[in-house]
mmCIF file of N, CA and C in Angstrom:
data_model
loop_
_atom_site.group_PDB
_atom_site.id
_atom_site.type_symbol
_atom_site.label_atom_id
_atom_site.label_comp_id
_atom_site.label_asym_id
_atom_site.label_seq_id
_atom_site.Cartn_x
_atom_site.Cartn_y
_atom_site.Cartn_z
ATOM 1 N N MET E 1 11.148 -23.129 -95.785
ATOM 2 C CA MET E 1 12.231 -23.904 -96.455
ATOM 3 C C MET E 1 12.935 -25.158 -94.787
ATOM 4 N N LYS E 2 13.014 -26.574 -95.726
ATOM 5 C CA LYS E 2 13.591 -26.986 -94.682
ATOM 6 C C LYS E 2 15.349 -27.058 -95.222
ATOM 7 N N LEU E 3 16.071 -26.509 -93.587
ATOM 8 C CA LEU E 3 17.827 -26.494 -93.676
ATOM 9 C C LEU E 3 17.916 -27.509 -93.417
ATOM 10 N N PHE E 4 17.168 -28.966 -92.414
ATOM 11 C CA PHE E 4 17.729 -29.768 -92.015
ATOM 12 C C PHE E 4 17.008 -31.333 -92.543
ATOM 13 N N SER E 5 17.768 -32.362 -93.444
ATOM 14 C CA SER E 5 16.941 -33.415 -94.115
ATOM 15 C C SER E 5 17.559 -34.628 -93.030
ATOM 16 N N PHE E 6 17.110 -35.622 -92.136
ATOM 17 C CA PHE E 6 18.079 -36.687 -91.927
ATOM 18 C C PHE E 6 17.516 -38.083 -92.370
ATOM 19 N N PRO E 7 18.335 -39.018 -92.539
ATOM 20 C CA PRO E 7 16.977 -40.440 -93.326
ATOM 21 C C PRO E 7 16.375 -40.787 -92.514
ATOM 22 N N LEU E 8 15.159 -41.264 -93.443
ATOM 23 C CA LEU E 8 14.251 -41.381 -92.570
ATOM 24 C C LEU E 8 14.322 -42.566 -91.856
ATOM 25 N N ALA E 9 14.732 -43.347 -92.584
ATOM 26 C CA ALA E 9 15.677 -45.039 -92.711
ATOM 27 C C ALA E 9 15.947 -45.166 -91.284
ATOM 28 N N SER E 10 17.290 -44.095 -91.336
ATOM 29 C CA SER E 10 18.087 -44.007 -90.254
ATOM 30 C C SER E 10 17.397 -44.079 -88.876
ATOM 31 N N LEU E 11 16.071 -42.629 -88.946
ATOM 32 C CA LEU E 11 15.695 -42.398 -88.058
ATOM 33 C C LEU E 11 14.595 -43.611 -87.465
ATOM 34 N N GLU E 12 13.756 -44.311 -88.243
ATOM 35 C CA GLU E 12 13.007 -45.550 -87.984
ATOM 36 C C GLU E 12 14.113 -46.673 -87.446
ATOM 37 N N LYS E 13 15.105 -47.193 -87.879
ATOM 38 C CA LYS E 13 16.336 -47.791 -87.291
ATOM 39 C C LYS E 13 16.767 -47.395 -85.886
ATOM 40 N N ALA E 14 16.810 -46.756 -85.443
ATOM 41 C CA ALA E 14 17.295 -46.384 -84.469
ATOM 42 C C ALA E 14 15.937 -46.497 -83.494
ATOM 43 N N ILE E 15 14.791 -45.968 -83.484
ATOM 44 C CA ILE E 15 13.650 -45.970 -82.366
ATOM 45 C C ILE E 15 13.941 -47.423 -82.780
ATOM 46 N N HIS E 16 13.130 -48.492 -83.439
ATOM 47 C CA HIS E 16 13.548 -49.418 -83.468
ATOM 48 C C HIS E 16 14.123 -50.345 -82.417
ATOM 49 N N LYS E 17 15.628 -50.053 -82.471
ATOM 50 C CA LYS E 17 16.839 -50.229 -81.327
ATOM 51 C C LYS E 17 16.292 -49.839 -80.169
ATOM 52 N N ARG E 18 15.822 -48.955 -79.765
ATOM 53 C CA ARG E 18 15.649 -47.864 -78.210
ATOM 54 C C ARG E 18 14.333 -49.150 -78.229
ATOM 55 N N VAL E 19 13.360 -49.289 -78.643
ATOM 56 C CA VAL E 19 12.240 -49.845 -78.238
ATOM 57 C C VAL E 19 12.684 -51.609 -77.741
ATOM 58 N N LEU E 20 13.213 -51.781 -78.593
ATOM 59 C CA LEU E 20 14.063 -53.500 -78.008
ATOM 60 C C LEU E 20 14.585 -53.585 -76.384
ATOM 61 N N THR E 21 14.445 -52.917 -75.809
ATOM 62 C CA THR E 21 15.515 -52.145 -75.139
ATOM 63 C C THR E 21 14.710 -51.492 -73.847
ATOM 64 N N LEU E 22 13.736 -51.574 -74.243
ATOM 65 C CA LEU E 22 12.988 -50.654 -73.200
ATOM 66 C C LEU E 22 12.001 -51.444 -71.770
ATOM 67 N N PRO E 23 12.060 -50.840 -70.893
ATOM 68 C CA PRO E 23 11.388 -51.568 -69.873
ATOM 69 C C PRO E 23 9.620 -52.152 -70.534
ATOM 70 N N SER E 24 9.530 -53.410 -69.126
ATOM 71 C CA SER E 24 8.499 -53.690 -69.897
ATOM 72 C C SER E 24 6.965 -53.079 -70.225
ATOM 73 N N PRO E 25 6.423 -52.184 -69.498
ATOM 74 C CA PRO E 25 5.638 -51.782 -69.374
ATOM 75 C C PRO E 25 5.443 -50.248 -71.037
ATOM 76 N N HIS E 26 6.280 -50.182 -71.385
ATOM 77 C CA HIS E 26 6.586 -48.736 -72.193
ATOM 78 C C HIS E 26 6.217 -49.695 -73.773
ATOM 79 N N ARG E 27 7.417 -51.146 -73.300
ATOM 80 C CA ARG E 27 7.547 -51.416 -74.568
ATOM 81 C C ARG E 27 5.932 -52.248 -74.901
ATOM 82 N N GLU E 28 5.373 -53.014 -74.367
ATOM 83 C CA GLU E 28 4.383 -53.477 -74.966
ATOM 84 C C GLU E 28 3.674 -52.671 -75.607
ATOM 85 N N TRP E 29 3.281 -51.303 -75.412
ATOM 86 C CA TRP E 29 2.674 -49.665 -75.022
ATOM 87 C C TRP E 29 3.175 -48.931 -76.355
ATOM 88 N N PHE E 30 4.498 -49.459 -76.795
ATOM 89 C CA PHE E 30 4.733 -48.238 -77.526
ATOM 90 C C PHE E 30 4.860 -49.091 -79.155
ATOM 91 N N THR E 31 4.973 -50.553 -79.174
ATOM 92 C CA THR E 31 5.149 -51.434 -79.802
ATOM 93 C C THR E 31 3.549 -51.191 -80.660
ATOM 94 N N GLU E 32 2.544 -51.638 -79.705
ATOM 95 C CA GLU E 32 1.066 -51.722 -80.422
ATOM 96 C C GLU E 32 1.069 -50.827 -81.529
ATOM 97 N N ARG E 33 1.440 -49.385 -80.943
ATOM 98 C CA ARG E 33 1.427 -48.558 -81.535
ATOM 99 C C ARG E 33 2.434 -48.150 -82.722
ATOM 100 N N TRP E 34 3.501 -48.503 -82.314
ATOM 101 C CA TRP E 34 4.514 -48.860 -83.929
ATOM 102 C C TRP E 34 3.913 -49.285 -84.813
ATOM 103 N N ALA E 35 2.741 -50.288 -84.618
ATOM 104 C CA ALA E 35 2.795 -51.219 -85.392
ATOM 105 C C ALA E 35 1.237 -50.071 -86.120
ATOM 106 N N GLN E 36 0.575 -49.303 -85.752
ATOM 107 C CA GLN E 36 -0.047 -48.652 -86.692
ATOM 108 C C GLN E 36 0.507 -47.804 -87.287
ATOM 109 N N LYS E 37 0.356 -47.723 -88.544
ATOM 110 C CA LYS E 37 0.649 -47.018 -89.248
ATOM 111 C C LYS E 37 0.824 -45.812 -89.349
ATOM 112 N N PRO E 38 -0.640 -45.461 -89.381
ATOM 113 C CA PRO E 38 -1.061 -43.623 -89.325
ATOM 114 C C PRO E 38 -0.404 -43.520 -87.873
ATOM 115 N N TYR E 39 -0.178 -43.558 -87.041
ATOM 116 C CA TYR E 39 0.867 -43.258 -84.945
ATOM 117 C C TYR E 39 1.759 -43.147 -86.024
ATOM 118 N N LYS E 40 2.427 -44.527 -86.534
ATOM 119 C CA LYS E 40 4.254 -44.763 -85.906
ATOM 120 C C LYS E 40 4.579 -43.649 -87.814
ATOM 121 N N LYS E 41 3.726 -42.803 -88.696
ATOM 122 C CA LYS E 41 4.245 -41.535 -89.763
ATOM 123 C C LYS E 41 4.204 -40.572 -88.476
ATOM 124 N N ALA E 42 2.767 -40.165 -87.922
ATOM 125 C CA ALA E 42 2.575 -39.448 -87.177
ATOM 126 C C ALA E 42 3.384 -39.049 -85.749
ATOM 127 N N PHE E 43 3.990 -40.326 -85.272
ATOM 128 C CA PHE E 43 5.499 -40.062 -84.362
ATOM 129 C C PHE E 43 6.645 -39.084 -85.055
ATOM 130 N N VAL E 44 6.630 -40.223 -85.960
ATOM 131 C CA VAL E 44 7.780 -39.735 -86.753
ATOM 132 C C VAL E 44 8.040 -38.227 -87.361
ATOM 133 N N GLU E 45 7.161 -38.017 -88.189
ATOM 134 C CA GLU E 45 7.066 -36.567 -88.780
ATOM 135 C C GLU E 45 7.035 -35.452 -87.355
ATOM 136 N N ASN E 46 6.128 -35.986 -86.368
ATOM 137 C CA ASN E 46 5.914 -34.782 -85.476
ATOM 138 C C ASN E 46 6.190 -35.163 -84.032
ATOM 139 N N LYS E 47 6.855 -36.136 -83.608
ATOM 140 C CA LYS E 47 7.985 -35.997 -82.413
ATOM 141 C C LYS E 47 9.086 -36.115 -83.302
ATOM 142 N N ALA E 48 9.834 -37.197 -83.741
ATOM 143 C CA ALA E 48 11.001 -37.715 -83.614
ATOM 144 C C ALA E 48 11.825 -36.937 -84.114
ATOM 145 N N MET E 49 11.918 -36.490 -86.115
ATOM 146 C CA MET E 49 11.600 -35.575 -86.861
ATOM 147 C C MET E 49 12.085 -34.714 -86.475
ATOM 148 N N PRO E 50 11.298 -33.715 -85.812
ATOM 149 C CA PRO E 50 11.585 -32.258 -84.989
ATOM 150 C C PRO E 50 12.469 -32.161 -84.191
ATOM 151 N N LEU E 51 12.668 -33.565 -83.410
ATOM 152 C CA LEU E 51 13.806 -33.747 -82.120
ATOM 153 C C LEU E 51 15.250 -33.759 -82.732
ATOM 154 N N VAL E 52 15.479 -34.698 -84.391
ATOM 155 C CA VAL E 52 16.608 -34.722 -84.486
ATOM 156 C C VAL E 52 16.712 -33.185 -85.603
ATOM 157 N N THR E 53 16.005 -32.510 -85.640
ATOM 158 C CA THR E 53 15.966 -31.507 -86.284
ATOM 159 C C THR E 53 16.625 -30.126 -85.312
ATOM 160 N N LEU E 54 15.683 -30.008 -83.682
ATOM 161 C CA LEU E 54 16.266 -29.120 -83.359
ATOM 162 C C LEU E 54 17.957 -30.202 -82.317
ATOM 163 N N VAL E 55 17.788 -30.873 -82.355
ATOM 164 C CA VAL E 55 19.346 -31.753 -81.811
ATOM 165 C C VAL E 55 20.274 -31.247 -83.223
ATOM 166 N N ALA E 56 19.775 -30.857 -84.259
ATOM 167 C CA ALA E 56 21.155 -30.591 -85.602
ATOM 168 C C ALA E 56 21.816 -28.826 -85.891
ATOM 169 N N LYS E 57 20.419 -28.222 -85.847
ATOM 170 C CA LYS E 57 20.014 -27.172 -85.406
ATOM 171 C C LYS E 57 20.989 -26.256 -84.141
ATOM 172 N N GLY E 58 20.451 -27.127 -82.621
ATOM 173 C CA GLY E 58 20.585 -26.518 -82.152
ATOM 174 C C GLY E 58 22.213 -26.596 -81.300
ATOM 175 N N LYS E 59 23.207 -27.023 -82.519
ATOM 176 C CA LYS E 59 25.227 -26.662 -82.539
ATOM 177 C C LYS E 59 24.851 -25.331 -83.101
ATOM 178 N N THR E 60 24.007 -24.872 -84.385
ATOM 179 C CA THR E 60 24.598 -23.503 -84.794
ATOM 180 C C THR E 60 23.952 -22.448 -84.507
ATOM 181 N N LEU E 61 22.590 -22.753 -84.289
ATOM 182 C CA LEU E 61 21.727 -21.575 -83.618
ATOM 183 C C LEU E 61 22.151 -20.940 -82.674
ATOM 184 N N ASP E 62 21.381 -19.422 -82.496
ATOM 185 C CA ASP E 62 22.131 -18.967 -81.089
ATOM 186 C C ASP E 62 20.582 -18.794 -80.245
ATOM 187 N N ASP E 63 21.091 -18.979 -79.254
ATOM 188 C CA ASP E 63 19.871 -18.847 -78.002
ATOM 189 C C ASP E 63 18.148 -18.373 -78.396
ATOM 190 N N ALA E 64 17.960 -17.407 -78.655
ATOM 191 C CA ALA E 64 16.992 -17.012 -79.336
ATOM 192 C C ALA E 64 16.250 -17.612 -80.391
ATOM 193 N N ALA E 65 16.941 -18.070 -81.196
ATOM 194 C CA ALA E 65 16.409 -18.913 -82.495
ATOM 195 C C ALA E 65 16.602 -20.378 -81.645
ATOM 196 N N PHE E 66 17.205 -20.728 -81.216
ATOM 197 C CA PHE E 66 16.700 -22.136 -80.445
ATOM 198 C C PHE E 66 15.413 -22.055 -79.491
ATOM 199 N N ALA E 67 15.597 -21.018 -79.286
ATOM 200 C CA ALA E 67 14.116 -21.192 -78.055
ATOM 201 C C ALA E 67 13.380 -20.511 -78.637
ATOM 202 N N GLU E 68 12.971 -19.845 -79.708
ATOM 203 C CA GLU E 68 12.105 -19.793 -80.602
ATOM 204 C C GLU E 68 11.199 -20.872 -81.165
ATOM 205 N N LEU E 69 12.096 -22.005 -82.144
ATOM 206 C CA LEU E 69 12.156 -22.704 -82.456
ATOM 207 C C LEU E 69 11.218 -24.278 -81.677
ATOM 208 N N LEU E 70 12.488 -24.137 -80.244
ATOM 209 C CA LEU E 70 12.152 -25.587 -79.232
ATOM 210 C C LEU E 70 10.015 -24.921 -78.846
ATOM 211 N N GLN E 71 9.626 -23.715 -78.716
ATOM 212 C CA GLN E 71 8.151 -22.933 -78.037
ATOM 213 C C GLN E 71 7.605 -23.441 -79.356
ATOM 214 N N GLU E 72 7.815 -23.196 -80.453
ATOM 215 C CA GLU E 72 6.986 -23.475 -82.486
ATOM 216 C C GLU E 72 6.521 -24.701 -81.840
ATOM 217 N N TRP E 73 7.435 -25.400 -81.219
ATOM 218 C CA TRP E 73 6.715 -27.679 -80.808
ATOM 219 C C TRP E 73 6.401 -27.607 -80.274
ATOM 220 N N GLU E 74 4.713 -27.771 -80.468
ATOM 221 C CA GLU E 74 3.365 -28.142 -79.854
ATOM 222 C C GLU E 74 3.409 -29.265 -79.611
ATOM 223 N N VAL E 75 3.757 -30.478 -78.765
ATOM 224 C CA VAL E 75 3.723 -31.746 -78.750
ATOM 225 C C VAL E 75 3.503 -32.568 -77.147
ATOM 226 N N THR E 76 3.094 -33.047 -76.990
ATOM 227 C CA THR E 76 2.839 -34.090 -75.887
ATOM 228 C C THR E 76 3.242 -34.945 -76.151
ATOM 229 N N PHE E 77 4.140 -36.159 -74.964
ATOM 230 C CA PHE E 77 4.530 -37.177 -75.220
ATOM 231 C C PHE E 77 4.474 -37.595 -74.007
ATOM 232 N N TYR E 78 3.659 -39.349 -74.621
ATOM 233 C CA TYR E 78 3.483 -39.774 -72.947
ATOM 234 C C TYR E 78 4.931 -40.736 -72.657
ATOM 235 N N ASP E 79 4.621 -41.226 -71.657
ATOM 236 C CA ASP E 79 6.233 -42.155 -70.763
ATOM 237 C C ASP E 79 6.757 -43.001 -71.706
ATOM 238 N N ALA E 80 6.498 -43.702 -72.565
ATOM 239 C CA ALA E 80 6.914 -44.304 -73.864
ATOM 240 C C ALA E 80 7.733 -44.151 -74.769
ATOM 241 N N GLU E 81 7.060 -43.012 -75.505
ATOM 242 C CA GLU E 81 7.233 -42.310 -76.563
ATOM 243 C C GLU E 81 8.797 -41.196 -75.315
ATOM 244 N N GLU E 82 8.595 -41.196 -74.157
ATOM 245 C CA GLU E 82 10.093 -39.714 -73.818
ATOM 246 C C GLU E 82 10.880 -41.294 -73.525
ATOM 247 N N GLU E 83 10.749 -42.295 -73.436
ATOM 248 C CA GLU E 83 12.311 -43.161 -73.024
ATOM 249 C C GLU E 83 12.490 -43.989 -74.605
ATOM 250 N N VAL E 84 11.908 -43.724 -75.684
ATOM 251 C CA VAL E 84 11.828 -43.761 -76.837
ATOM 252 C C VAL E 84 13.167 -42.238 -77.006
ATOM 253 N N LEU E 85 13.006 -41.559 -76.989
ATOM 254 C CA LEU E 85 12.827 -40.321 -77.897
ATOM 255 C C LEU E 85 14.177 -39.639 -76.570
ATOM 256 N N ARG E 86 14.207 -40.397 -75.624
ATOM 257 C CA ARG E 86 15.624 -39.795 -75.209
ATOM 258 C C ARG E 86 16.986 -39.466 -75.003
ATOM 259 N N PRO E 87 17.330 -40.734 -75.547
ATOM 260 C CA PRO E 87 18.538 -41.498 -76.193
ATOM 261 C C PRO E 87 19.183 -40.607 -77.696
ATOM 262 N N LEU E 88 17.621 -39.440 -78.206
ATOM 263 C CA LEU E 88 18.144 -39.481 -79.800
ATOM 264 C C LEU E 88 18.594 -38.451 -79.068
ATOM 265 N N ILE E 89 18.345 -37.561 -78.042
ATOM 266 C CA ILE E 89 18.699 -36.332 -77.337
ATOM 267 C C ILE E 89 20.358 -36.553 -76.178
ATOM 268 N N GLN E 90 20.700 -37.568 -75.318
ATOM 269 C CA GLN E 90 22.003 -38.474 -74.868
ATOM 270 C C GLN E 90 22.838 -38.727 -75.203
ATOM 271 N N GLY E 91 22.823 -38.431 -76.412
ATOM 272 C CA GLY E 91 23.374 -39.936 -77.833
ATOM 273 C C GLY E 91 23.486 -41.292 -77.197
ATOM 274 N N ASP E 92 23.683 -41.744 -78.293
ATOM 275 C CA ASP E 92 22.973 -43.456 -78.117
ATOM 276 C C ASP E 92 22.772 -43.949 -79.654
ATOM 277 N N GLY E 93 23.729 -45.002 -80.289
ATOM 278 C CA GLY E 93 24.317 -45.205 -81.099
ATOM 279 C C GLY E 93 24.799 -44.672 -82.549
ATOM 280 N N LEU E 94 23.119 -44.706 -83.541
ATOM 281 C CA LEU E 94 23.368 -44.409 -84.700
ATOM 282 C C LEU E 94 23.622 -42.312 -84.561
ATOM 283 N N LEU E 95 23.142 -41.984 -83.872
ATOM 284 C CA LEU E 95 22.932 -40.627 -83.623
ATOM 285 C C LEU E 95 23.880 -39.789 -83.179
ATOM 286 N N GLN E 96 25.060 -41.009 -83.239
ATOM 287 C CA GLN E 96 26.546 -40.065 -81.923
ATOM 288 C C GLN E 96 26.670 -38.748 -81.825
ATOM 289 N N LEU E 97 27.050 -39.111 -83.156
ATOM 290 C CA LEU E 97 27.579 -37.914 -84.002
ATOM 291 C C LEU E 97 26.704 -36.230 -84.594
ATOM 292 N N MET E 98 25.587 -37.105 -83.897
ATOM 293 C CA MET E 98 24.499 -35.629 -84.173
ATOM 294 C C MET E 98 25.167 -34.287 -82.984
ATOM 295 N N GLN E 99 24.950 -35.583 -81.743
ATOM 296 C CA GLN E 99 24.698 -34.826 -80.475
ATOM 297 C C GLN E 99 26.340 -34.396 -80.144
ATOM 298 N N LYS E 100 27.202 -34.902 -80.965
ATOM 299 C CA LYS E 100 28.087 -34.363 -79.859
ATOM 300 C C LYS E 100 28.475 -32.931 -79.546
ATOM 301 N N ASN E 101 28.082 -32.096 -80.453
ATOM 302 C CA ASN E 101 28.731 -30.882 -79.867
ATOM 303 C C ASN E 101 27.206 -29.568 -79.874
ATOM 304 N N LEU E 102 26.388 -30.963 -79.435
ATOM 305 C CA LEU E 102 25.819 -29.857 -78.676
ATOM 306 C C LEU E 102 25.611 -29.307 -77.343
ATOM 307 N N PRO E 103 25.945 -28.281 -77.048
ATOM 308 C CA PRO E 103 25.916 -27.512 -75.879
ATOM 309 C C PRO E 103 24.653 -28.424 -74.874
ATOM 310 N N PRO E 104 25.085 -28.713 -73.409
ATOM 311 C CA PRO E 104 24.911 -28.874 -72.590
ATOM 312 C C PRO E 104 23.304 -27.987 -71.979
ATOM 313 N N ALA E 105 23.133 -27.260 -71.736
ATOM 314 C CA ALA E 105 22.254 -26.698 -71.946
ATOM 315 C C ALA E 105 20.537 -26.799 -73.050
ATOM 316 N N ARG E 106 21.251 -26.735 -73.292
ATOM 317 C CA ARG E 106 20.264 -27.457 -74.954
ATOM 318 C C ARG E 106 20.063 -28.621 -75.034
ATOM 319 N N ALA E 107 21.097 -29.099 -74.739
ATOM 320 C CA ALA E 107 20.154 -30.976 -74.045
ATOM 321 C C ALA E 107 19.250 -31.160 -73.188
ATOM 322 N N GLU E 108 19.446 -30.317 -72.295
ATOM 323 C CA GLU E 108 18.475 -30.889 -70.569
ATOM 324 C C GLU E 108 17.444 -29.619 -71.209
ATOM 325 N N ALA E 109 17.515 -28.399 -72.633
ATOM 326 C CA ALA E 109 15.921 -27.999 -73.086
ATOM 327 C C ALA E 109 15.175 -28.424 -73.055
ATOM 328 N N LEU E 110 15.892 -29.571 -74.717
ATOM 329 C CA LEU E 110 15.160 -30.459 -74.888
ATOM 330 C C LEU E 110 14.793 -31.974 -74.396
ATOM 331 N N LEU E 111 15.548 -32.455 -73.152
ATOM 332 C CA LEU E 111 14.680 -33.300 -72.250
ATOM 333 C C LEU E 111 13.601 -32.280 -71.216
ATOM 334 N N ALA E 112 13.626 -31.570 -71.309
ATOM 335 C CA ALA E 112 12.618 -30.607 -69.743
ATOM 336 C C ALA E 112 11.402 -30.879 -70.949
ATOM 337 N N LYS E 113 12.023 -30.746 -72.126
ATOM 338 C CA LYS E 113 10.411 -30.412 -73.026
ATOM 339 C C LYS E 113 9.820 -32.035 -73.501
ATOM 340 N N LEU E 114 11.181 -33.102 -73.370
ATOM 341 C CA LEU E 114 9.891 -33.609 -73.563
ATOM 342 C C LEU E 114 9.533 -34.385 -71.923
ATOM 343 N N THR E 115 9.883 -33.950 -70.917
ATOM 344 C CA THR E 115 8.720 -34.365 -69.631
ATOM 345 C C THR E 115 8.017 -33.461 -69.896
ATOM 346 N N GLN E 116 7.699 -31.818 -70.528
ATOM 347 C CA GLN E 116 7.028 -31.272 -70.249
ATOM 348 C C GLN E 116 5.397 -31.685 -70.944
ATOM 349 N N ARG E 117 4.496 -31.484 -69.966
ATOM 350 C CA ARG E 117 3.597 -31.401 -70.101
ATOM 351 C C ARG E 117 2.674 -32.947 -70.662
ATOM 352 N N ARG E 118 3.216 -34.178 -70.148
ATOM 353 C CA ARG E 118 3.369 -34.732 -70.798
ATOM 354 C C ARG E 118 1.475 -35.976 -70.253
ATOM 355 N N LEU E 119 1.260 -36.717 -70.446
ATOM 356 C CA LEU E 119 0.035 -37.031 -70.551
ATOM 357 C C LEU E 119 0.466 -38.330 -69.694
ATOM 358 N N PRO E 120 -0.673 -38.709 -68.797
ATOM 359 C CA PRO E 120 -0.666 -39.381 -67.514
ATOM 360 C C PRO E 120 -0.360 -40.649 -67.869
ATOM 361 N N ALA E 121 0.235 -41.940 -67.771
ATOM 362 C CA ALA E 121 -0.051 -42.889 -68.355
ATOM 363 C C ALA E 121 -1.679 -43.372 -68.511
ATOM 364 N N ASP E 122 -2.197 -42.923 -67.660
ATOM 365 C CA ASP E 122 -4.148 -43.626 -67.929
ATOM 366 C C ASP E 122 -4.772 -42.932 -67.902
ATOM 367 N N ALA E 123 -4.613 -41.705 -69.677
ATOM 368 C CA ALA E 123 -5.257 -39.811 -69.804
ATOM 369 C C ALA E 123 -6.291 -40.323 -69.431
ATOM 370 N N THR E 124 -7.413 -41.606 -69.852
ATOM 371 C CA THR E 124 -8.940 -42.046 -69.418
ATOM 372 C C THR E 124 -9.137 -41.362 -67.738
ATOM 373 N N ALA E 125 -8.541 -41.425 -67.107
ATOM 374 C CA ALA E 125 -9.055 -42.018 -65.293
ATOM 375 C C ALA E 125 -8.436 -40.074 -65.626
ATOM 376 N N ALA E 126 -7.343 -39.347 -66.424
ATOM 377 C CA ALA E 126 -7.026 -38.033 -66.337
ATOM 378 C C ALA E 126 -8.110 -36.691 -66.807
ATOM 379 N N SER E 127 -8.625 -37.325 -67.692
ATOM 380 C CA SER E 127 -9.941 -36.919 -68.760
ATOM 381 C C SER E 127 -11.460 -36.814 -67.912
ATOM 382 N N ALA E 128 -11.120 -37.648 -67.325
ATOM 383 C CA ALA E 128 -12.908 -38.082 -66.361
ATOM 384 C C ALA E 128 -12.964 -36.687 -65.129
ATOM 385 N N PRO E 129 -14.332 -35.963 -65.598
ATOM 386 C CA PRO E 129 -14.466 -34.848 -64.354
ATOM 387 C C PRO E 129 -14.298 -35.378 -63.136
ATOM 388 N N THR E 130 -13.945 -34.364 -62.062
ATOM 389 C CA THR E 130 -13.694 -34.525 -60.997
ATOM 390 C C THR E 130 -15.140 -34.200 -60.784
ATOM 391 N N PRO E 131 -15.581 -34.875 -59.491
ATOM 392 C CA PRO E 131 -17.234 -34.710 -59.080
ATOM 393 C C PRO E 131 -16.257 -32.927 -57.330
ATOM 394 N N SER E 132 -17.594 -31.779 -57.183
ATOM 395 C CA SER E 132 -16.758 -30.565 -56.543
ATOM 396 C C SER E 132 -16.628 -31.248 -55.239
ATOM 397 N N PRO E 133 -16.436 -30.419 -54.463
ATOM 398 C CA PRO E 133 -16.668 -31.599 -52.629
ATOM 399 C C PRO E 133 -17.956 -31.702 -52.068
ATOM 400 N N GLN E 134 -18.578 -30.046 -52.565
ATOM 401 C CA GLN E 134 -19.442 -29.443 -51.822
ATOM 402 C C GLN E 134 -20.942 -30.957 -52.374
ATOM 403 N N ALA E 135 -20.880 -31.591 -53.496
ATOM 404 C CA ALA E 135 -21.229 -32.666 -54.296
ATOM 405 C C ALA E 135 -21.442 -34.258 -53.908
ATOM 406 N N ALA E 136 -19.430 -34.267 -53.504
ATOM 407 C CA ALA E 136 -19.704 -35.519 -52.758
ATOM 408 C C ALA E 136 -20.134 -35.871 -51.330
ATOM 409 N N GLU E 137 -19.874 -34.878 -50.474
ATOM 410 C CA GLU E 137 -20.622 -34.374 -49.248
ATOM 411 C C GLU E 137 -22.176 -34.615 -48.813
ATOM 412 N N PRO E 138 -22.890 -35.430 -48.207
ATOM 413 C CA PRO E 138 -24.217 -35.941 -47.865
ATOM 414 C C PRO E 138 -24.471 -33.992 -47.177
ATOM 415 N N THR E 139 -25.918 -33.597 -47.189
ATOM 416 C CA THR E 139 -25.859 -32.236 -46.488
ATOM 417 C C THR E 139 -27.194 -33.107 -45.642
ATOM 418 N N ILE E 140 -26.124 -32.474 -43.974
ATOM 419 C CA ILE E 140 -27.877 -33.126 -43.357
ATOM 420 C C ILE E 140 -28.603 -31.694 -43.145
ATOM 421 N N ASP E 141 -30.191 -32.205 -43.041
ATOM 422 C CA ASP E 141 -30.521 -31.169 -42.751
ATOM 423 C C ASP E 141 -31.245 -31.045 -40.887
#
């Protein structure tokens, strides 16, 4: 059962507004992906909307329920995605009233979730297998 429904158009408008102010490398990365419908839909449904829901529910839920919802939200954020979503927690623009009564500890927990298990900017280099030290050193007989 969904207890909270946030207008999708307002969320997309807030994301678009934030993209306009992103620093250069993040703006190009995010804009390129945001133009693709599958990415846009997945980003909104799996990352942005759950974050907004956690912000909204974070004001009224007890600590155990909030921690459980945060634990269940299994996502990985790229640097540019973190930059886009950070104002949704910290209070910016259209969503300021939502963050108004959010306890600081919960805001910090959400910010920590954004930075936790984040993929590096060049995920291809990170996924390449690294040779073992023994294989890299030539042996002398």
